[in-house]
């Protein structure tokens, strides 16, 4: 590396390959056991950043765009899947160095990285920061002669996004309805009150016609209307979560073994 990198400065930085492709963001920083300097970083990849791939810091430098590494996007994608548990064993570290075609760093008795190993890691021009005709080809030949076969398959990565589904409006309108209200009313009626005369001769009596008029009164309903506020309404939204099943077609590879007799055996 051109200068000593501090682990806390690398976390969440963008990682850029030599062609300018952004590989993802730095998830963790791994220090070399001998020098205690940053040696590897993990890059969060995948649709939701759930996968982490190890990327070497050999020959890397930082600027305002992020961490510029010497390995390309394809190499990072094909890197061995190693559990990011906070420490790399010697076997895991050697596996990564072989994949990227990098020389294993050698250390001196005082624990510092050997100058020759640093020179090979920083001055090359190939896929992993070296001359294309040397170590990169050696690593590629090692992979070509590996008798193992890798089976791949597609998997559905499902997420959610918020979209507009419609509009709702609140309005009020006037309707006319018949309303009946019972009101108590009173009225006057005529009745005759009879009172017997107990002392005859007290009043002059004569036979003649006579009449008397009485004014009758009655209450009648009077209707009046007034406008009063009875209710207030407003529109509010609430989030309801429900399960929805998503399906899709994915491809996957299968192994098939064929013997000399032409018999097939799938696994």
CSV table of C-alpha atoms in Angstrom, one decimal:
chain,number,residue,atom,x,y,z
A,1,UNK,CA,0.0,0.0,0.0
A,2,UNK,CA,1.2,3.5,-0.7
A,3,UNK,CA,0.6,4.6,3.0
A,4,UNK,CA,-0.5,3.0,6.2
A,5,UNK,CA,-4.3,2.7,6.3
A,6,UNK,CA,-6.2,3.0,9.5
A,7,UNK,CA,-9.0,0.3,9.8
A,8,UNK,CA,-11.5,2.8,11.2
A,9,UNK,CA,-11.0,5.0,8.1
A,10,UNK,CA,-11.8,2.1,5.7
A,11,UNK,CA,-15.1,0.9,7.2
A,12,UNK,CA,-18.1,1.7,4.9
A,13,UNK,CA,-15.8,3.2,2.2
A,14,UNK,CA,-16.6,2.4,-1.4
A,15,UNK,CA,-14.4,-0.2,-3.1
A,16,UNK,CA,-13.3,0.5,-6.7
A,17,UNK,CA,-11.6,-1.9,-9.1
A,18,UNK,CA,-8.9,-0.8,-11.7
A,19,UNK,CA,-11.5,-0.1,-14.4
A,20,UNK,CA,-13.6,2.1,-12.1
A,21,UNK,CA,-16.3,-0.4,-11.3
A,22,UNK,CA,-17.7,-0.1,-7.7
A,23,UNK,CA,-17.5,-3.5,-6.0
A,24,UNK,CA,-19.5,-2.5,-2.9
A,25,UNK,CA,-18.7,-1.1,0.6
A,26,UNK,CA,-16.1,-2.2,3.1
A,27,UNK,CA,-17.6,-4.4,5.8
A,28,UNK,CA,-14.6,-5.5,7.9
A,29,UNK,CA,-10.9,-5.0,7.9
A,30,UNK,CA,-8.5,-7.9,8.6
A,31,UNK,CA,-5.0,-7.2,10.0
A,32,UNK,CA,-1.9,-9.3,9.2
A,33,UNK,CA,-0.9,-11.3,12.2
A,34,UNK,CA,2.8,-10.4,11.7
A,35,UNK,CA,2.5,-6.6,11.0
A,36,UNK,CA,-0.9,-5.8,12.5
A,37,UNK,CA,-1.5,-3.7,9.4
A,38,UNK,CA,-4.6,-3.9,7.2
A,39,UNK,CA,-4.1,-6.9,4.8
A,40,UNK,CA,-7.7,-7.8,3.7
A,41,UNK,CA,-11.1,-6.1,3.6
A,42,UNK,CA,-14.5,-7.7,3.1
A,43,UNK,CA,-16.8,-6.1,0.5
A,44,UNK,CA,-20.5,-6.3,0.9
A,45,UNK,CA,-22.0,-7.6,-2.3
A,46,UNK,CA,-25.3,-9.0,-3.5
A,47,UNK,CA,-28.7,-7.4,-3.9
A,48,UNK,CA,-29.1,-6.5,-0.3
A,49,UNK,CA,-25.4,-6.5,0.7
A,50,UNK,CA,-25.7,-9.8,2.5
A,51,UNK,CA,-22.6,-11.4,1.0
A,52,UNK,CA,-19.1,-10.5,1.9
A,53,UNK,CA,-16.1,-11.3,-0.3
A,54,UNK,CA,-12.4,-10.9,0.8
A,55,UNK,CA,-10.4,-8.4,-1.3
A,56,UNK,CA,-6.6,-7.9,-0.8
A,57,UNK,CA,-5.2,-4.5,0.1
A,58,UNK,CA,-1.9,-5.2,-1.6
A,59,UNK,CA,-1.2,-2.2,-3.9
A,60,UNK,CA,-4.4,-0.4,-2.9
A,61,UNK,CA,-4.7,3.3,-2.2
A,62,UNK,CA,-7.5,5.6,-1.0
A,63,UNK,CA,-8.9,8.9,-2.2
A,64,UNK,CA,-12.2,10.8,-2.0
A,65,UNK,CA,-13.9,8.1,-4.1
A,66,UNK,CA,-13.0,5.3,-1.8
A,67,UNK,CA,-10.5,2.4,-1.7
A,68,UNK,CA,-8.9,1.6,-5.1
A,69,UNK,CA,-7.8,-2.0,-5.2
A,70,UNK,CA,-5.7,-3.9,-7.8
A,71,UNK,CA,-8.2,-6.8,-8.4
A,72,UNK,CA,-11.1,-6.6,-10.8
A,73,UNK,CA,-14.8,-7.3,-10.2
A,74,UNK,CA,-14.7,-10.8,-11.7
A,75,UNK,CA,-11.9,-11.9,-9.4
A,76,UNK,CA,-13.9,-10.6,-6.4
A,77,UNK,CA,-17.1,-12.3,-7.5
A,78,UNK,CA,-15.3,-15.7,-8.0
A,79,UNK,CA,-13.3,-15.4,-4.7
A,80,UNK,CA,-13.6,-18.3,-2.3
A,81,UNK,CA,-16.5,-18.0,0.2
A,82,UNK,CA,-14.9,-17.8,3.6
A,83,UNK,CA,-16.8,-17.0,6.8
A,84,UNK,CA,-16.1,-13.5,8.0
A,85,UNK,CA,-15.7,-14.4,11.6
A,86,UNK,CA,-13.0,-11.9,12.6
A,87,UNK,CA,-9.8,-13.8,11.8
A,88,UNK,CA,-8.3,-15.7,8.9
A,89,UNK,CA,-6.5,-18.9,9.5
A,90,UNK,CA,-3.3,-19.7,7.7
A,91,UNK,CA,-5.1,-22.1,5.4
A,92,UNK,CA,-7.8,-19.5,4.5
A,93,UNK,CA,-5.2,-16.8,3.9
A,94,UNK,CA,-3.2,-19.1,1.6
A,95,UNK,CA,-6.4,-20.0,-0.3
A,96,UNK,CA,-7.2,-16.3,-0.9
A,97,UNK,CA,-3.6,-15.6,-2.0
A,98,UNK,CA,-3.7,-18.5,-4.5
A,99,UNK,CA,-7.1,-17.3,-5.9
A,100,UNK,CA,-5.8,-13.7,-6.6
A,101,UNK,CA,-2.5,-15.0,-7.8
A,102,UNK,CA,-0.6,-13.1,-5.1
A,103,UNK,CA,2.6,-14.3,-3.4
A,104,UNK,CA,2.4,-15.2,0.2
A,105,UNK,CA,4.0,-12.5,2.2
A,106,UNK,CA,7.2,-13.5,4.1
A,107,UNK,CA,8.1,-12.0,7.5
A,108,UNK,CA,11.5,-11.2,9.0
A,109,UNK,CA,12.5,-12.2,12.5
A,110,UNK,CA,11.3,-8.8,13.9
A,111,UNK,CA,7.8,-9.5,12.6
A,112,UNK,CA,7.9,-7.0,9.7
A,113,UNK,CA,6.9,-8.0,6.1
A,114,UNK,CA,9.9,-8.9,4.0
A,115,UNK,CA,10.9,-6.1,1.5
A,116,UNK,CA,10.9,-8.5,-1.4
A,117,UNK,CA,7.3,-9.7,-0.7
A,118,UNK,CA,6.2,-6.0,-0.4
A,119,UNK,CA,7.8,-5.2,-3.7
A,120,UNK,CA,6.1,-8.0,-5.5
A,121,UNK,CA,2.7,-7.0,-4.0
A,122,UNK,CA,3.0,-3.2,-4.9
A,123,UNK,CA,4.8,-2.8,-8.2
A,124,UNK,CA,3.1,-5.3,-10.6
A,125,UNK,CA,0.6,-4.5,-13.3
A,126,UNK,CA,-1.5,-7.6,-13.7
A,127,UNK,CA,-4.9,-8.7,-12.3
A,128,UNK,CA,-3.8,-8.6,-8.7
A,129,UNK,CA,-1.1,-5.9,-9.0
A,130,UNK,CA,1.6,-8.1,-10.7
A,131,UNK,CA,3.1,-8.7,-14.1
A,132,UNK,CA,0.5,-10.7,-16.1
A,133,UNK,CA,3.1,-13.3,-17.2
A,134,UNK,CA,4.2,-14.4,-13.7
A,135,UNK,CA,2.2,-15.0,-10.6
A,136,UNK,CA,-1.3,-14.4,-12.1
A,137,UNK,CA,-0.7,-17.1,-14.7
A,138,UNK,CA,0.6,-19.4,-12.0
A,139,UNK,CA,-2.6,-19.0,-9.9
A,140,UNK,CA,-4.7,-19.5,-13.0
A,141,UNK,CA,-2.9,-22.8,-13.8
A,142,UNK,CA,-3.5,-23.9,-10.2
A,143,UNK,CA,-7.2,-23.4,-10.6
A,144,UNK,CA,-7.3,-25.0,-14.1
A,145,UNK,CA,-5.7,-28.2,-12.7
A,146,UNK,CA,-8.1,-28.4,-9.7
A,147,UNK,CA,-10.2,-31.6,-10.3
A,148,UNK,CA,-13.1,-30.2,-8.3
A,149,UNK,CA,-16.2,-28.8,-10.2
A,150,UNK,CA,-18.3,-26.1,-8.9
A,151,UNK,CA,-22.1,-26.3,-9.2
A,152,UNK,CA,-24.0,-23.0,-9.3
A,153,UNK,CA,-27.7,-22.1,-9.0
A,154,UNK,CA,-29.9,-19.1,-9.1
A,155,UNK,CA,-31.8,-17.9,-6.1
A,156,UNK,CA,-34.6,-15.4,-5.7
A,157,UNK,CA,-33.7,-12.3,-3.8
A,158,UNK,CA,-37.0,-10.6,-2.9
A,159,UNK,CA,-37.4,-7.1,-1.5
A,160,UNK,CA,-40.1,-4.5,-1.3
A,161,UNK,CA,-40.5,-1.0,-2.7
A,162,UNK,CA,-43.1,1.6,-2.0
A,163,UNK,CA,-45.3,2.5,-5.0
A,164,UNK,CA,-48.4,4.7,-5.4
A,165,UNK,CA,-51.6,2.7,-5.6
A,166,UNK,CA,-54.3,5.3,-5.8
A,167,UNK,CA,-55.9,8.5,-4.5
A,168,UNK,CA,-58.6,9.0,-1.8
A,169,UNK,CA,-60.6,12.2,-1.5
A,170,UNK,CA,-62.9,13.3,1.3
A,171,UNK,CA,-65.8,15.6,0.4
A,172,UNK,CA,-69.2,16.5,1.9
A,173,UNK,CA,-72.6,17.0,0.2
A,174,UNK,CA,-76.1,18.1,1.2
A,175,UNK,CA,-79.1,15.7,1.4
A,176,UNK,CA,-82.7,16.5,2.4
A,177,UNK,CA,-84.5,14.1,4.7
A,178,UNK,CA,-87.9,14.1,6.5
A,179,UNK,CA,-87.6,14.6,10.2
A,180,UNK,CA,-90.5,14.1,12.7
A,181,UNK,CA,-90.5,15.6,16.2
A,182,UNK,CA,-93.2,15.1,18.8
A,183,UNK,CA,-94.2,18.4,20.6
A,184,UNK,CA,-96.7,18.6,23.4
A,185,UNK,CA,-99.4,21.3,22.7
A,186,UNK,CA,-102.3,22.4,24.9
A,187,UNK,CA,-105.7,24.0,24.1
A,188,UNK,CA,-108.7,25.3,26.0
A,189,UNK,CA,-112.1,23.5,26.0
A,190,UNK,CA,-115.5,24.6,27.4
A,191,UNK,CA,-117.3,22.8,30.1
A,192,UNK,CA,-120.4,23.8,32.1
A,193,UNK,CA,-120.1,24.3,35.9
A,194,UNK,CA,-123.4,24.0,37.7
A,195,UNK,CA,-123.9,25.4,41.2
A,196,UNK,CA,-127.2,24.9,43.0
A,197,UNK,CA,-129.0,28.0,44.6
A,198,UNK,CA,-129.7,27.2,48.2
A,199,UNK,CA,-131.6,30.4,49.2
A,200,UNK,CA,-134.4,31.1,46.8
A,201,UNK,CA,-135.5,34.8,46.7
A,202,UNK,CA,-132.0,36.2,46.9
A,203,UNK,CA,-132.0,37.0,43.2
A,204,UNK,CA,-134.7,38.1,40.9
A,205,UNK,CA,-135.8,35.3,38.6
A,206,UNK,CA,-137.3,35.7,35.2
A,207,UNK,CA,-137.7,33.5,32.2
A,208,UNK,CA,-135.9,34.9,29.1
A,209,UNK,CA,-133.2,34.1,26.5
A,210,UNK,CA,-129.5,34.9,27.2
A,211,UNK,CA,-126.1,34.0,25.9
A,212,UNK,CA,-122.5,34.3,27.0
A,213,UNK,CA,-119.3,34.3,24.9
A,214,UNK,CA,-116.0,32.8,26.0
A,215,UNK,CA,-112.7,33.1,24.0
A,216,UNK,CA,-110.9,29.8,23.6
A,217,UNK,CA,-107.1,29.5,23.2
A,218,UNK,CA,-104.8,26.8,21.9
A,219,UNK,CA,-101.1,26.2,21.3
A,220,UNK,CA,-99.8,25.4,17.8
A,221,UNK,CA,-96.3,24.1,16.8
A,222,UNK,CA,-93.9,26.7,15.4
A,223,UNK,CA,-91.0,25.4,13.2
A,224,UNK,CA,-87.7,27.2,13.1
A,225,UNK,CA,-84.4,25.8,11.8
A,226,UNK,CA,-80.8,26.5,12.8
A,227,UNK,CA,-77.4,25.1,11.6
A,228,UNK,CA,-75.1,23.6,14.2
A,229,UNK,CA,-71.8,21.7,13.9
A,230,UNK,CA,-72.2,18.0,14.7
A,231,UNK,CA,-69.1,16.2,13.5
A,232,UNK,CA,-65.5,16.7,12.2
A,233,UNK,CA,-63.8,14.2,9.8
A,234,UNK,CA,-60.3,14.0,8.4
A,235,UNK,CA,-58.3,11.5,6.3
A,236,UNK,CA,-55.5,9.5,7.9
A,237,UNK,CA,-53.5,6.5,6.6
A,238,UNK,CA,-52.3,3.5,8.5
A,239,UNK,CA,-49.9,0.7,7.4
A,240,UNK,CA,-51.3,-2.8,7.3
A,241,UNK,CA,-48.8,-5.7,6.8
A,242,UNK,CA,-49.9,-8.8,5.0
A,243,UNK,CA,-48.1,-11.9,3.6
A,244,UNK,CA,-47.8,-12.1,-0.2
A,245,UNK,CA,-46.3,-15.1,-2.0
A,246,UNK,CA,-43.9,-14.3,-4.8
A,247,UNK,CA,-42.8,-17.0,-7.3
A,248,UNK,CA,-40.3,-17.0,-10.1
A,249,UNK,CA,-38.3,-19.4,-12.2
A,250,UNK,CA,-34.6,-20.0,-11.4
A,251,UNK,CA,-32.0,-22.1,-13.0
A,252,UNK,CA,-29.6,-24.5,-11.4
A,253,UNK,CA,-26.8,-26.9,-12.5
A,254,UNK,CA,-26.9,-30.6,-11.8
A,255,UNK,CA,-24.0,-33.1,-11.8
A,256,UNK,CA,-24.1,-36.1,-14.0
A,257,UNK,CA,-21.6,-38.9,-14.2
A,258,UNK,CA,-21.2,-41.0,-17.3
A,259,UNK,CA,-19.1,-44.2,-17.4
A,260,UNK,CA,-17.5,-46.0,-20.4
A,261,UNK,CA,-20.7,-48.0,-21.0
A,262,UNK,CA,-22.8,-44.9,-21.4
A,263,UNK,CA,-24.6,-45.3,-18.2
A,264,UNK,CA,-25.7,-42.0,-16.5
A,265,UNK,CA,-25.9,-41.3,-12.8
A,266,UNK,CA,-27.3,-38.0,-11.6
A,267,UNK,CA,-26.6,-36.5,-8.2
